C-alpha cells in the first residue's frame, strides 16, 4: 500500500515539474517574441 502511495506522489511531483519546465520554456519564448 505504501509503495503505491509513494509512486502516486512521485507521479504528481513529476507532472508538476514538467508543467513548471513547460511554463518556463513558454515564458522564454514569449520574451524572444
PDB file of N, CA and C in Angstrom:
ATOM      1  N   UNK A   1       0.845  -1.209   0.000  1.00  0.00           N
ATOM      2  CA  UNK A   1       0.000   0.000   0.000  1.00  0.00           C
ATOM      3  C   UNK A   1       0.878   1.257   0.000  1.00  0.00           C
ATOM      4  N   UNK A   2       1.885   1.281   0.860  1.00  0.00           N
ATOM      5  CA  UNK A   2       2.740   2.471   0.966  1.00  0.00           C
ATOM      6  C   UNK A   2       3.481   2.730  -0.345  1.00  0.00           C
ATOM      7  N   UNK A   3       3.938   1.657  -0.990  1.00  0.00           N
ATOM      8  CA  UNK A   3       4.688   1.825  -2.243  1.00  0.00           C
ATOM      9  C   UNK A   3       3.802   2.465  -3.314  1.00  0.00           C
ATOM     10  N   UNK A   4       2.542   2.029  -3.368  1.00  0.00           N
ATOM     11  CA  UNK A   4       1.619   2.598  -4.358  1.00  0.00           C
ATOM     12  C   UNK A   4       1.408   4.083  -4.074  1.00  0.00           C
ATOM     13  N   UNK A   5       1.241   4.416  -2.797  1.00  0.00           N
ATOM     14  CA  UNK A   5       1.018   5.814  -2.410  1.00  0.00           C
ATOM     15  C   UNK A   5       2.222   6.668  -2.795  1.00  0.00           C
ATOM     16  N   UNK A   6       3.420   6.162  -2.540  1.00  0.00           N
ATOM     17  CA  UNK A   6       4.651   6.909  -2.861  1.00  0.00           C
ATOM     18  C   UNK A   6       4.780   7.084  -4.369  1.00  0.00           C
ATOM     19  N   UNK A   7       4.458   6.053  -5.124  1.00  0.00           N
ATOM     20  CA  UNK A   7       4.570   6.158  -6.581  1.00  0.00           C
ATOM     21  C   UNK A   7       3.580   7.185  -7.120  1.00  0.00           C
ATOM     22  N   UNK A   8       2.393   7.252  -6.507  1.00  0.00           N
ATOM     23  CA  UNK A   8       1.414   8.258  -6.935  1.00  0.00           C
ATOM     24  C   UNK A   8       1.933   9.657  -6.637  1.00  0.00           C
ATOM     25  N   UNK A   9       2.540   9.833  -5.459  1.00  0.00           N
ATOM     26  CA  UNK A   9       3.101  11.143  -5.100  1.00  0.00           C
ATOM     27  C   UNK A   9       4.214  11.507  -6.071  1.00  0.00           C
ATOM     28  N   UNK A  10       5.037  10.528  -6.434  1.00  0.00           N
ATOM     29  CA  UNK A  10       6.131  10.793  -7.368  1.00  0.00           C
ATOM     30  C   UNK A  10       5.587  11.211  -8.725  1.00  0.00           C
ATOM     31  N   UNK A  11       4.524  10.565  -9.178  1.00  0.00           N
ATOM     32  CA  UNK A  11       3.924  10.925 -10.467  1.00  0.00           C
ATOM     33  C   UNK A  11       3.421  12.353 -10.423  1.00  0.00           C
ATOM     34  N   UNK A  12       2.780  12.744  -9.322  1.00  0.00           N
ATOM     35  CA  UNK A  12       2.275  14.112  -9.193  1.00  0.00           C
ATOM     36  C   UNK A  12       3.432  15.101  -9.202  1.00  0.00           C
ATOM     37  N   UNK A  13       4.509  14.771  -8.506  1.00  0.00           N
ATOM     38  CA  UNK A  13       5.676  15.655  -8.447  1.00  0.00           C
ATOM     39  C   UNK A  13       6.281  15.807  -9.838  1.00  0.00           C
ATOM     40  N   UNK A  14       6.367  14.696 -10.584  1.00  0.00           N
ATOM     41  CA  UNK A  14       6.920  14.742 -11.941  1.00  0.00           C
ATOM     42  C   UNK A  14       6.033  15.587 -12.836  1.00  0.00           C
ATOM     43  N   UNK A  15       4.705  15.435 -12.700  1.00  0.00           N
ATOM     44  CA  UNK A  15       3.775  16.232 -13.512  1.00  0.00           C
ATOM     45  C   UNK A  15       3.965  17.720 -13.220  1.00  0.00           C
ATOM     46  N   UNK A  16       4.109  18.052 -11.942  1.00  0.00           N
ATOM     47  CA  UNK A  16       4.294  19.464 -11.562  1.00  0.00           C
ATOM     48  C   UNK A  16       5.602  20.001 -12.111  1.00  0.00           C
ATOM     49  N   UNK A  17       6.654  19.203 -12.014  1.00  0.00           N
ATOM     50  CA  UNK A  17       7.959  19.640 -12.527  1.00  0.00           C
ATOM     51  C   UNK A  17       7.875  19.852 -14.031  1.00  0.00           C
ATOM     52  N   UNK A  18       7.181  18.927 -14.723  1.00  0.00           N
ATOM     53  CA  UNK A  18       7.031  19.042 -16.176  1.00  0.00           C
ATOM     54  C   UNK A  18       6.284  20.324 -16.527  1.00  0.00           C
ATOM     55  N   UNK A  19       5.190  20.598 -15.796  1.00  0.00           N
ATOM     56  CA  UNK A  19       4.425  21.826 -16.051  1.00  0.00           C
ATOM     57  C   UNK A  19       5.279  23.057 -15.786  1.00  0.00           C
ATOM     58  N   UNK A  20       6.077  23.018 -14.734  1.00  0.00           N
ATOM     59  CA  UNK A  20       6.938  24.159 -14.406  1.00  0.00           C
ATOM     60  C   UNK A  20       7.954  24.387 -15.517  1.00  0.00           C
ATOM     61  N   UNK A  21       8.535  23.321 -16.028  1.00  0.00           N
ATOM     62  CA  UNK A  21       9.520  23.443 -17.112  1.00  0.00           C
ATOM     63  C   UNK A  21       8.854  23.990 -18.372  1.00  0.00           C
ATOM     64  N   UNK A  22       7.659  23.496 -18.673  1.00  0.00           N
ATOM     65  CA  UNK A  22       6.938  23.985 -19.854  1.00  0.00           C
ATOM     66  C   UNK A  22       6.604  25.464 -19.705  1.00  0.00           C
ATOM     67  N   UNK A  23       6.214  25.875 -18.497  1.00  0.00           N
ATOM     68  CA  UNK A  23       5.870  27.275 -18.250  1.00  0.00           C
ATOM     69  C   UNK A  23       7.108  28.152 -18.436  1.00  0.00           C
ATOM     70  N   UNK A  24       8.249  27.704 -17.930  1.00  0.00           N
ATOM     71  CA  UNK A  24       9.486  28.475 -18.089  1.00  0.00           C
ATOM     72  C   UNK A  24       9.835  28.587 -19.561  1.00  0.00           C
ATOM     73  N   UNK A  25       9.702  27.477 -20.288  1.00  0.00           N
ATOM     74  CA  UNK A  25      10.013  27.471 -21.712  1.00  0.00           C
ATOM     75  C   UNK A  25       9.096  28.433 -22.468  1.00  0.00           C
ATOM     76  N   UNK A  26       7.816  28.409 -22.150  1.00  0.00           N
ATOM     77  CA  UNK A  26       6.851  29.298 -22.813  1.00  0.00           C
ATOM     78  C   UNK A  26       7.178  30.751 -22.492  1.00  0.00           C
ATOM     79  N   UNK A  27       7.540  31.026 -21.240  1.00  0.00           N
ATOM     80  CA  UNK A  27       7.877  32.400 -20.851  1.00  0.00           C
ATOM     81  C   UNK A  27       9.107  32.870 -21.621  1.00  0.00           C
ATOM     82  N   UNK A  28      10.067  31.983 -21.800  1.00  0.00           N
ATOM     83  CA  UNK A  28      11.286  32.344 -22.527  1.00  0.00           C
ATOM     84  C   UNK A  28      10.960  32.669 -23.980  1.00  0.00           C
ATOM     85  N   UNK A  29      10.106  31.853 -24.582  1.00  0.00           N
ATOM     86  CA  UNK A  29       9.726  32.088 -25.979  1.00  0.00           C
ATOM     87  C   UNK A  29       8.964  33.404 -26.099  1.00  0.00           C
ATOM     88  N   UNK A  30       8.127  33.704 -25.128  1.00  0.00           N
ATOM     89  CA  UNK A  30       7.355  34.954 -25.148  1.00  0.00           C
ATOM     90  C   UNK A  30       8.313  36.144 -25.085  1.00  0.00           C
ATOM     91  N   UNK A  31       9.388  36.012 -24.297  1.00  0.00           N
ATOM     92  CA  UNK A  31      10.366  37.101 -24.204  1.00  0.00           C
ATOM     93  C   UNK A  31      11.064  37.303 -25.539  1.00  0.00           C
ATOM     94  N   UNK A  32      11.359  36.202 -26.225  1.00  0.00           N
ATOM     95  CA  UNK A  32      12.051  36.304 -27.513  1.00  0.00           C
ATOM     96  C   UNK A  32      11.153  36.970 -28.552  1.00  0.00           C
ATOM     97  N   UNK A  33       9.853  36.703 -28.465  1.00  0.00           N
ATOM     98  CA  UNK A  33       8.928  37.319 -29.415  1.00  0.00           C
ATOM     99  C   UNK A  33       8.710  38.764 -28.990  1.00  0.00           C
TER     100      UNK A  33
END
